[in-house]
PDB file of C-alpha atoms and ligand atoms in Angstrom:
ATOM      1  CA  MET A  11      -5.053  70.760-107.948  1.00 87.00           C
ATOM      2  CA  GLU A  12      -2.795  71.922-110.732  1.00 88.00           C
ATOM      3  CA  ARG A  13      -2.745  71.765-114.527  1.00 92.00           C
ATOM      4  CA  LEU A  14      -0.742  68.759-115.734  1.00 92.00           C
ATOM      5  CA  ASP A  15       1.326  70.792-118.231  1.00 92.00           C
ATOM      6  CA  LYS A  16       2.283  73.325-115.547  1.00 89.00           C
ATOM      7  CA  PHE A  17       3.171  70.556-113.112  1.00 87.00           C
ATOM      8  CA  LEU A  18       5.424  68.893-115.718  1.00 88.00           C
ATOM      9  CA  ALA A  19       7.170  72.170-116.613  1.00 86.00           C
ATOM     10  CA  ASN A  20       7.776  73.014-112.943  1.00 82.00           C
ATOM     11  CA  ALA A  21       9.156  69.520-112.341  1.00 79.00           C
ATOM     12  CA  GLY A  22      11.832  70.223-114.986  1.00 76.00           C
ATOM     13  CA  ALA A  23      10.356  68.197-117.864  1.00 81.00           C
ATOM     14  CA  GLY A  24      10.944  71.158-120.220  1.00 82.00           C
ATOM     15  CA  SER A  25       9.327  74.365-121.425  1.00 84.00           C
ATOM     16  CA  ARG A  26       5.554  74.522-121.866  1.00 85.00           C
ATOM     17  CA  SER A  27       5.932  73.818-125.602  1.00 86.00           C
ATOM     18  CA  GLN A  28       8.309  70.891-124.977  1.00 88.00           C
ATOM     19  CA  VAL A  29       5.839  69.497-122.425  1.00 92.00           C
ATOM     20  CA  LYS A  30       3.088  69.684-125.063  1.00 92.00           C
ATOM     21  CA  LEU A  31       5.196  67.476-127.347  1.00 92.00           C
ATOM     22  CA  LEU A  32       5.941  65.000-124.518  1.00 92.00           C
ATOM     23  CA  LEU A  33       2.212  64.698-123.838  1.00 94.00           C
ATOM     24  CA  LYS A  34       1.360  64.324-127.521  1.00 93.00           C
ATOM     25  CA  ALA A  35       3.976  61.570-127.847  1.00 92.00           C
ATOM     26  CA  GLY A  36       2.282  59.595-125.060  1.00 91.00           C
ATOM     27  CA  ARG A  37       5.341  59.738-122.800  1.00 90.00           C
ATOM     28  CA  VAL A  38       3.358  60.866-119.745  1.00 90.00           C
ATOM     29  CA  LEU A  39       1.295  58.463-117.629  1.00 86.00           C
ATOM     30  CA  VAL A  40      -1.147  59.613-114.955  1.00 86.00           C
ATOM     31  CA  ASN A  41      -2.102  56.834-112.567  1.00 78.00           C
ATOM     32  CA  GLY A  42      -0.903  54.270-115.064  1.00 77.00           C
ATOM     33  CA  ARG A  43      -2.717  55.659-118.132  1.00 84.00           C
ATOM     34  CA  PRO A  44      -1.215  57.699-120.973  1.00 88.00           C
ATOM     35  CA  GLU A  45      -2.412  61.292-120.759  1.00 93.00           C
ATOM     36  CA  THR A  46      -2.226  63.677-123.703  1.00 94.00           C
ATOM     37  CA  ASN A  47      -4.343  66.508-122.315  1.00 94.00           C
ATOM     38  CA  GLY A  48      -2.092  69.101-120.658  1.00 94.00           C
ATOM     39  CA  SER A  49      -4.994  71.171-119.376  1.00 94.00           C
ATOM     40  CA  ARG A  50      -6.207  68.288-117.233  1.00 94.00           C
ATOM     41  CA  HIS A  51      -5.895  69.001-113.510  1.00 93.00           C
ATOM     42  CA  ILE A  52      -4.002  66.668-111.202  1.00 90.00           C
ATOM     43  CA  ASP A  53      -3.352  66.539-107.473  1.00 82.00           C
ATOM     44  CA  PRO A  54       0.453  66.280-107.099  1.00 76.00           C
ATOM     45  CA  GLN A  55       0.003  64.772-103.625  1.00 69.00           C
ATOM     46  CA  LYS A  56      -2.303  61.956-104.821  1.00 73.00           C
ATOM     47  CA  ASP A  57      -1.824  61.365-108.528  1.00 77.00           C
ATOM     48  CA  ALA A  58       1.174  59.376-109.757  1.00 77.00           C
ATOM     49  CA  VAL A  59       2.731  61.119-112.762  1.00 83.00           C
ATOM     50  CA  LEU A  60       5.390  59.242-114.724  1.00 82.00           C
ATOM     51  CA  LEU A  61       7.536  60.628-117.528  1.00 84.00           C
ATOM     52  CA  ASP A  62       9.176  57.897-119.592  1.00 81.00           C
ATOM     53  CA  GLY A  63       8.461  55.524-116.738  1.00 74.00           C
ATOM     54  CA  SER A  64      10.074  57.634-113.986  1.00 72.00           C
ATOM     55  CA  ALA A  65       8.151  59.260-111.168  1.00 70.00           C
ATOM     56  CA  LEU A  66       8.014  63.035-110.985  1.00 69.00           C
ATOM     57  CA  GLY A  67       7.915  64.236-107.418  1.00 56.00           C
ATOM     58  CA  ALA A  68       6.038  67.216-106.081  1.00 48.00           C
ATOM     59  CA  PRO A  69       7.297  70.232-108.002  1.00 45.00           C
ATOM     60  CA  ARG A  70      10.255  71.906-106.369  1.00 54.00           C
ATOM     61  CA  SER A  71      11.041  75.218-107.830  1.00 73.00           C
ATOM     62  CA  GLY A  72      14.062  76.939-106.439  1.00 90.00           C
ATOM     63  CA  VAL A  73      16.315  79.580-107.943  1.00 94.00           C
ATOM     64  CA  TRP A  74      19.915  80.041-106.837  1.00 94.00           C
ATOM     65  CA  MET A  75      22.629  82.465-107.819  1.00 95.00           C
ATOM     66  CA  LEU A  76      26.330  81.665-108.085  1.00 96.00           C
ATOM     67  CA  ASN A  77      29.203  84.115-108.244  1.00 96.00           C
ATOM     68  CA  LYS A  78      31.109  82.149-110.866  1.00 98.00           C
ATOM     69  CA  PRO A  79      34.907  82.234-110.768  1.00 97.00           C
ATOM     70  CA  ALA A  80      36.995  81.884-113.948  1.00 98.00           C
ATOM     71  CA  GLY A  81      38.105  78.343-114.814  1.00 97.00           C
ATOM     72  CA  PHE A  82      34.722  76.566-114.452  1.00 97.00           C
ATOM     73  CA  VAL A  83      32.769  75.342-117.469  1.00 97.00           C
ATOM     74  CA  THR A  84      29.012  75.996-117.589  1.00 97.00           C
ATOM     75  CA  ALA A  85      27.922  72.407-118.187  1.00 95.00           C
ATOM     76  CA  THR A  86      26.529  69.545-116.163  1.00 90.00           C
ATOM     77  CA  GLU A  87      29.440  67.321-117.221  1.00 88.00           C
ATOM     78  CA  ASP A  88      32.887  68.046-118.608  1.00 87.00           C
ATOM     79  CA  SER A  89      36.410  66.662-118.388  1.00 89.00           C
ATOM     80  CA  GLY A  90      37.374  69.731-116.293  1.00 91.00           C
ATOM     81  CA  PRO A  91      35.724  71.483-113.332  1.00 95.00           C
ATOM     82  CA  THR A  92      32.088  72.493-113.930  1.00 96.00           C
ATOM     83  CA  VAL A  93      29.884  75.091-112.255  1.00 97.00           C
ATOM     84  CA  MET A  94      27.785  72.235-110.788  1.00 95.00           C
ATOM     85  CA  GLU A  95      30.663  71.495-108.392  1.00 94.00           C
ATOM     86  CA  LEU A  96      30.091  74.889-106.783  1.00 94.00           C
ATOM     87  CA  LEU A  97      26.509  74.016-105.797  1.00 89.00           C
ATOM     88  CA  PRO A  98      25.420  71.944-102.779  1.00 86.00           C
ATOM     89  CA  LYS A  99      25.531  68.237-103.727  1.00 84.00           C
ATOM     90  CA  ALA A 100      21.788  67.673-103.259  1.00 81.00           C
ATOM     91  CA  MET A 101      20.982  70.190-106.021  1.00 85.00           C
ATOM     92  CA  ARG A 102      23.238  68.779-108.699  1.00 85.00           C
ATOM     93  CA  LYS A 103      20.780  66.272-110.145  1.00 85.00           C
ATOM     94  CA  THR A 104      17.835  68.594-110.682  1.00 89.00           C
ATOM     95  CA  PHE A 105      19.153  72.156-110.995  1.00 93.00           C
ATOM     96  CA  ARG A 106      20.374  73.472-114.337  1.00 95.00           C
ATOM     97  CA  PRO A 107      22.309  76.640-115.225  1.00 97.00           C
ATOM     98  CA  VAL A 108      20.222  79.405-116.776  1.00 97.00           C
ATOM     99  CA  GLY A 109      22.118  80.025-120.002  1.00 96.00           C
ATOM    100  CA  ARG A 110      25.893  79.929-119.875  1.00 97.00           C
ATOM    101  CA  LEU A 111      28.974  81.917-119.060  1.00 98.00           C
ATOM    102  CA  ASP A 112      32.250  81.157-120.841  1.00 98.00           C
ATOM    103  CA  LYS A 113      34.920  79.323-118.873  1.00 97.00           C
ATOM    104  CA  ASP A 114      36.843  82.575-118.356  1.00 98.00           C
ATOM    105  CA  THR A 115      33.815  84.764-117.619  1.00 98.00           C
ATOM    106  CA  GLU A 116      33.070  85.515-113.970  1.00 98.00           C
ATOM    107  CA  GLY A 117      30.001  86.701-112.118  1.00 98.00           C
ATOM    108  CA  LEU A 118      26.274  86.101-111.852  1.00 98.00           C
ATOM    109  CA  LEU A 119      24.990  82.713-112.989  1.00 98.00           C
ATOM    110  CA  LEU A 120      21.492  81.550-112.071  1.00 98.00           C
ATOM    111  CA  PHE A 121      20.368  77.953-111.544  1.00 97.00           C
ATOM    112  CA  THR A 122      16.875  76.574-111.304  1.00 95.00           C
ATOM    113  CA  ASP A 123      14.940  73.315-111.280  1.00 92.00           C
ATOM    114  CA  ASP A 124      11.897  75.131-112.665  1.00 91.00           C
ATOM    115  CA  GLY A 125      11.927  74.280-116.377  1.00 91.00           C
ATOM    116  CA  ASP A 126       9.347  76.857-117.374  1.00 90.00           C
ATOM    117  CA  LEU A 127      11.200  79.670-115.597  1.00 93.00           C
ATOM    118  CA  LEU A 128      14.499  78.572-117.145  1.00 95.00           C
ATOM    119  CA  HIS A 129      13.110  78.756-120.657  1.00 94.00           C
ATOM    120  CA  ARG A 130      11.484  82.109-120.049  1.00 94.00           C
ATOM    121  CA  LEU A 131      14.741  83.557-118.736  1.00 96.00           C
ATOM    122  CA  ILE A 132      16.831  82.449-121.707  1.00 95.00           C
ATOM    123  CA  SER A 133      14.309  83.274-124.444  1.00 94.00           C
ATOM    124  CA  PRO A 134      15.253  86.543-126.219  1.00 93.00           C
ATOM    125  CA  ARG A 135      11.517  87.062-126.687  1.00 94.00           C
ATOM    126  CA  ASN A 136      11.195  87.965-123.015  1.00 95.00           C
ATOM    127  CA  GLN A 137      13.920  90.640-123.221  1.00 95.00           C
ATOM    128  CA  VAL A 138      15.546  89.795-119.865  1.00 97.00           C
ATOM    129  CA  PRO A 139      18.524  92.180-119.625  1.00 97.00           C
ATOM    130  CA  LYS A 140      21.966  90.795-118.788  1.00 98.00           C
ATOM    131  CA  VAL A 141      24.564  93.376-117.836  1.00 98.00           C
ATOM    132  CA  TYR A 142      28.318  92.798-118.239  1.00 98.00           C
ATOM    133  CA  TYR A 143      31.376  94.698-117.115  1.00 98.00           C
ATOM    134  CA  ALA A 144      34.141  94.318-119.729  1.00 98.00           C
ATOM    135  CA  ARG A 145      37.787  95.301-119.900  1.00 98.00           C
ATOM    136  CA  HIS A 146      39.032  95.409-123.450  1.00 98.00           C
ATOM    137  CA  GLU A 147      41.669  96.744-125.791  1.00 98.00           C
ATOM    138  CA  GLY A 148      40.962 100.152-127.331  1.00 97.00           C
ATOM    139  CA  ILE A 149      38.544 102.801-126.125  1.00 97.00           C
ATOM    140  CA  ALA A 150      34.790 102.556-126.697  1.00 98.00           C
ATOM    141  CA  THR A 151      33.215 105.626-128.307  1.00 97.00           C
ATOM    142  CA  GLN A 152      29.712 106.985-128.808  1.00 97.00           C
ATOM    143  CA  GLU A 153      29.953 105.657-132.386  1.00 97.00           C
ATOM    144  CA  ASP A 154      30.444 102.153-130.978  1.00 98.00           C
ATOM    145  CA  ALA A 155      27.483 102.720-128.670  1.00 98.00           C
ATOM    146  CA  ALA A 156      25.340 103.763-131.642  1.00 98.00           C
ATOM    147  CA  ALA A 157      26.383 100.630-133.571  1.00 98.00           C
ATOM    148  CA  PHE A 158      25.407  98.429-130.588  1.00 98.00           C
ATOM    149  CA  ALA A 159      22.059 100.228-130.320  1.00 98.00           C
ATOM    150  CA  GLN A 160      21.440  99.646-134.023  1.00 97.00           C
ATOM    151  CA  GLY A 161      22.049  95.894-133.705  1.00 97.00           C
ATOM    152  CA  LEU A 162      25.453  94.566-134.807  1.00 97.00           C
ATOM    153  CA  THR A 163      26.024  92.034-137.556  1.00 96.00           C
ATOM    154  CA  LEU A 164      29.101  89.947-136.737  1.00 96.00           C
ATOM    155  CA  LYS A 165      31.715  88.807-139.284  1.00 91.00           C
ATOM    156  CA  ASP A 166      30.103  85.382-139.705  1.00 94.00           C
ATOM    157  CA  GLY A 167      26.728  86.989-140.456  1.00 95.00           C
ATOM    158  CA  THR A 168      25.277  86.545-136.937  1.00 96.00           C
ATOM    159  CA  VAL A 169      22.744  89.313-136.350  1.00 97.00           C
ATOM    160  CA  CYS A 170      22.580  90.643-132.774  1.00 97.00           C
ATOM    161  CA  LEU A 171      19.544  92.328-131.289  1.00 97.00           C
ATOM    162  CA  PRO A 172      19.984  95.993-130.345  1.00 97.00           C
ATOM    163  CA  ALA A 173      22.170  96.220-127.235  1.00 98.00           C
ATOM    164  CA  ARG A 174      23.515  98.925-124.945  1.00 98.00           C
ATOM    165  CA  LEU A 175      27.182  99.866-124.746  1.00 98.00           C
ATOM    166  CA  GLU A 176      28.191 102.343-122.048  1.00 98.00           C
ATOM    167  CA  PRO A 177      31.832 103.412-122.414  1.00 98.00           C
ATOM    168  CA  LEU A 178      33.424 103.767-118.964  1.00 97.00           C
ATOM    169  CA  GLY A 179      36.729 105.142-120.311  1.00 91.00           C
ATOM    170  CA  ASN A 180      40.173 103.531-120.046  1.00 90.00           C
ATOM    171  CA  GLY A 181      39.268 100.400-122.026  1.00 97.00           C
ATOM    172  CA  GLU A 182      36.314  99.548-119.801  1.00 98.00           C
ATOM    173  CA  SER A 183      32.642  99.303-120.793  1.00 98.00           C
ATOM    174  CA  ARG A 184      29.284  98.164-119.513  1.00 98.00           C
ATOM    175  CA  VAL A 185      27.294  96.106-122.015  1.00 98.00           C
ATOM    176  CA  THR A 186      23.617  95.136-121.746  1.00 98.00           C
ATOM    177  CA  VAL A 187      22.183  92.397-123.962  1.00 98.00           C
ATOM    178  CA  CYS A 188      18.838  90.591-123.948  1.00 96.00           C
ATOM    179  CA  GLU A 189      20.000  87.382-125.619  1.00 96.00           C
ATOM    180  CA  GLY A 190      22.752  84.826-125.071  1.00 94.00           C
ATOM    181  CA  LYS A 191      24.467  83.914-128.318  1.00 95.00           C
ATOM    182  CA  TYR A 192      27.787  82.033-128.209  1.00 95.00           C
ATOM    183  CA  HIS A 193      30.589  84.332-126.896  1.00 97.00           C
ATOM    184  CA  GLN A 194      28.233  87.186-127.677  1.00 97.00           C
ATOM    185  CA  VAL A 195      29.688  90.090-125.725  1.00 98.00           C
ATOM    186  CA  ARG A 196      33.270  89.128-126.591  1.00 98.00           C
ATOM    187  CA  ARG A 197      32.372  88.871-130.281  1.00 98.00           C
ATOM    188  CA  MET A 198      30.393  92.123-130.280  1.00 98.00           C
ATOM    189  CA  LEU A 199      33.266  94.099-128.757  1.00 98.00           C
ATOM    190  CA  ALA A 200      35.851  92.351-130.960  1.00 98.00           C
ATOM    191  CA  SER A 201      33.798  93.272-134.039  1.00 97.00           C
ATOM    192  CA  ARG A 202      34.363  96.943-133.128  1.00 97.00           C
ATOM    193  CA  GLY A 203      38.116  96.399-132.714  1.00 97.00           C
ATOM    194  CA  MET A 204      38.020  95.955-128.910  1.00 98.00           C
ATOM    195  CA  PRO A 205      39.032  92.372-127.968  1.00 98.00           C
ATOM    196  CA  VAL A 206      37.944  91.546-124.404  1.00 98.00           C
ATOM    197  CA  THR A 207      40.566  90.837-121.742  1.00 98.00           C
ATOM    198  CA  TYR A 208      38.156  90.382-118.797  1.00 98.00           C
ATOM    199  CA  LEU A 209      34.393  89.802-118.620  1.00 98.00           C
ATOM    200  CA  GLU A 210      32.019  89.662-115.658  1.00 98.00           C
ATOM    201  CA  ARG A 211      28.229  89.417-115.596  1.00 98.00           C
ATOM    202  CA  ILE A 212      27.088  91.885-112.956  1.00 98.00           C
ATOM    203  CA  GLN A 213      23.292  91.746-113.370  1.00 98.00           C
ATOM    204  CA  GLU A 214      20.519  89.572-114.801  1.00 98.00           C
ATOM    205  CA  GLY A 215      16.862  90.574-114.870  1.00 95.00           C
ATOM    206  CA  GLY A 216      17.603  93.302-112.327  1.00 94.00           C
ATOM    207  CA  LEU A 217      19.343  90.897-109.895  1.00 97.00           C
ATOM    208  CA  CYS A 218      22.810  91.814-108.605  1.00 97.00           C
ATOM    209  CA  LEU A 219      25.444  89.722-106.842  1.00 96.00           C
ATOM    210  CA  GLY A 220      25.572  92.050-103.840  1.00 95.00           C
ATOM    211  CA  ASP A 221      28.198  90.854-101.368  1.00 93.00           C
ATOM    212  CA  LEU A 222      28.130  87.199-102.479  1.00 93.00           C
ATOM    213  CA  PRO A 223      31.811  86.144-102.547  1.00 94.00           C
ATOM    214  CA  ARG A 224      33.359  84.725-105.735  1.00 96.00           C
ATOM    215  CA  GLY A 225      32.783  80.946-105.818  1.00 94.00           C
ATOM    216  CA  ALA A 226      29.797  81.093-103.424  1.00 93.00           C
ATOM    217  CA  ALA A 227      26.138  80.271-104.151  1.00 92.00           C
ATOM    218  CA  ARG A 228      22.896  81.099-102.360  1.00 93.00           C
ATOM    219  CA  GLU A 229      19.146  80.733-102.879  1.00 91.00           C
ATOM    220  CA  LEU A 230      17.260  83.824-104.047  1.00 93.00           C
ATOM    221  CA  THR A 231      15.047  85.541-101.498  1.00 91.00           C
ATOM    222  CA  GLU A 232      11.277  85.502-102.131  1.00 88.00           C
ATOM    223  CA  LYS A 233      11.468  89.155-103.142  1.00 93.00           C
ATOM    224  CA  GLU A 234      14.288  88.497-105.637  1.00 95.00           C
ATOM    225  CA  ARG A 235      12.455  85.494-107.015  1.00 92.00           C
ATOM    226  CA  ARG A 236       9.271  87.489-107.559  1.00 91.00           C
ATOM    227  CA  ALA A 237      11.204  90.295-109.269  1.00 94.00           C
ATOM    228  CA  LEU A 238      12.857  87.761-111.581  1.00 95.00           C
ATOM    229  CA  GLU A 239       9.495  86.230-112.485  1.00 93.00           C
ATOM    230  CA  ILE A 240       8.178  89.672-113.344  1.00 94.00           C
ATOM    231  CA  ALA A 241      11.324  90.408-115.403  1.00 94.00           C
ATOM    232  CA  CYS A 242      10.675  87.360-117.609  1.00 94.00           C
ATOM    233  CA  GLY A 243       6.941  87.965-117.883  1.00 91.00           C
ATOM    234  CA  ARG A 244       5.763  85.028-115.800  1.00 85.00           C
ATOM    235  CA  LYS A 245       3.863  86.881-113.082  1.00 70.00           C
ATOM    236  CA  GLY A 246       0.464  87.937-114.353  1.00 54.00           C
ATOM    237  CA  SER A 247       0.776  85.685-117.420  1.00 44.00           C
ATOM    238  CA  GLU A 248      -0.814  82.623-115.832  1.00 47.00           C
TER     239      GLU A 248
HETATM  240  N1  LIG B  27      29.104  86.926-123.636  1.00 92.41           N
HETATM  241  C1  LIG B  27      30.319  86.351-123.769  1.00 92.41           C
HETATM  242  O1  LIG B  27      31.038  86.625-124.709  1.00 92.41           O
HETATM  243  N2  LIG B  27      30.704  85.483-122.832  1.00 92.41           N
HETATM  244  C2  LIG B  27      29.970  85.168-121.754  1.00 92.41           C
HETATM  245  O2  LIG B  27      30.395  84.368-120.933  1.00 92.41           O
HETATM  246  C3  LIG B  27      28.711  85.781-121.637  1.00 92.41           C
HETATM  247  C4  LIG B  27      28.302  86.661-122.596  1.00 92.41           C
END
């Protein structure tokens, strides 16, 4: 037996708060009857749960990592090549990218069909660190690092949460952020006079790419999956 709201979130219906709204709107039927109570327990093997008239299967909750090459858009559909094309075909309908990398950014991109996990990973509230290696014009200084630590305000008024800049010398830096605003790392470095020429995500929530070749994808191990759940505050919170 499992709580209905948890079942719906794991089946990819949305975050826990989105699921609450779906239930309230009467869009979920259990055994043919509208159900609004998310705390109700269901048996996924026996009870028929429909969302907007479509059956939700037993919850599958996988997490994969991709070593994204440049030239692929992080979207489920686009006129050009998308990151979905780099996943096994069977996953393409239900798995979604966790956040996004720009078309030209390379490196670690996670995918999951677990809606609750996805939302936890991308919410700045959960402070999941994402680490980038950047090559850029100019040389990063300790003053730049202090400005990152303070929390930058970009030209258009966008306020960034405090972040970590580690100058590596020679126009290279490591940047750690806990949020995923549009072109964030590129814009942060550009705002300090250091336009980015190459960007790669090398870590997320403590996960590294290891020896995964560029363009390849694999499922996380149980140990990696558990570590990721801890990093976004899921383990121990339910
Ligand atoms: N920040 C960026 O500027 N681009 C990315 O792809 C990811 C983070």
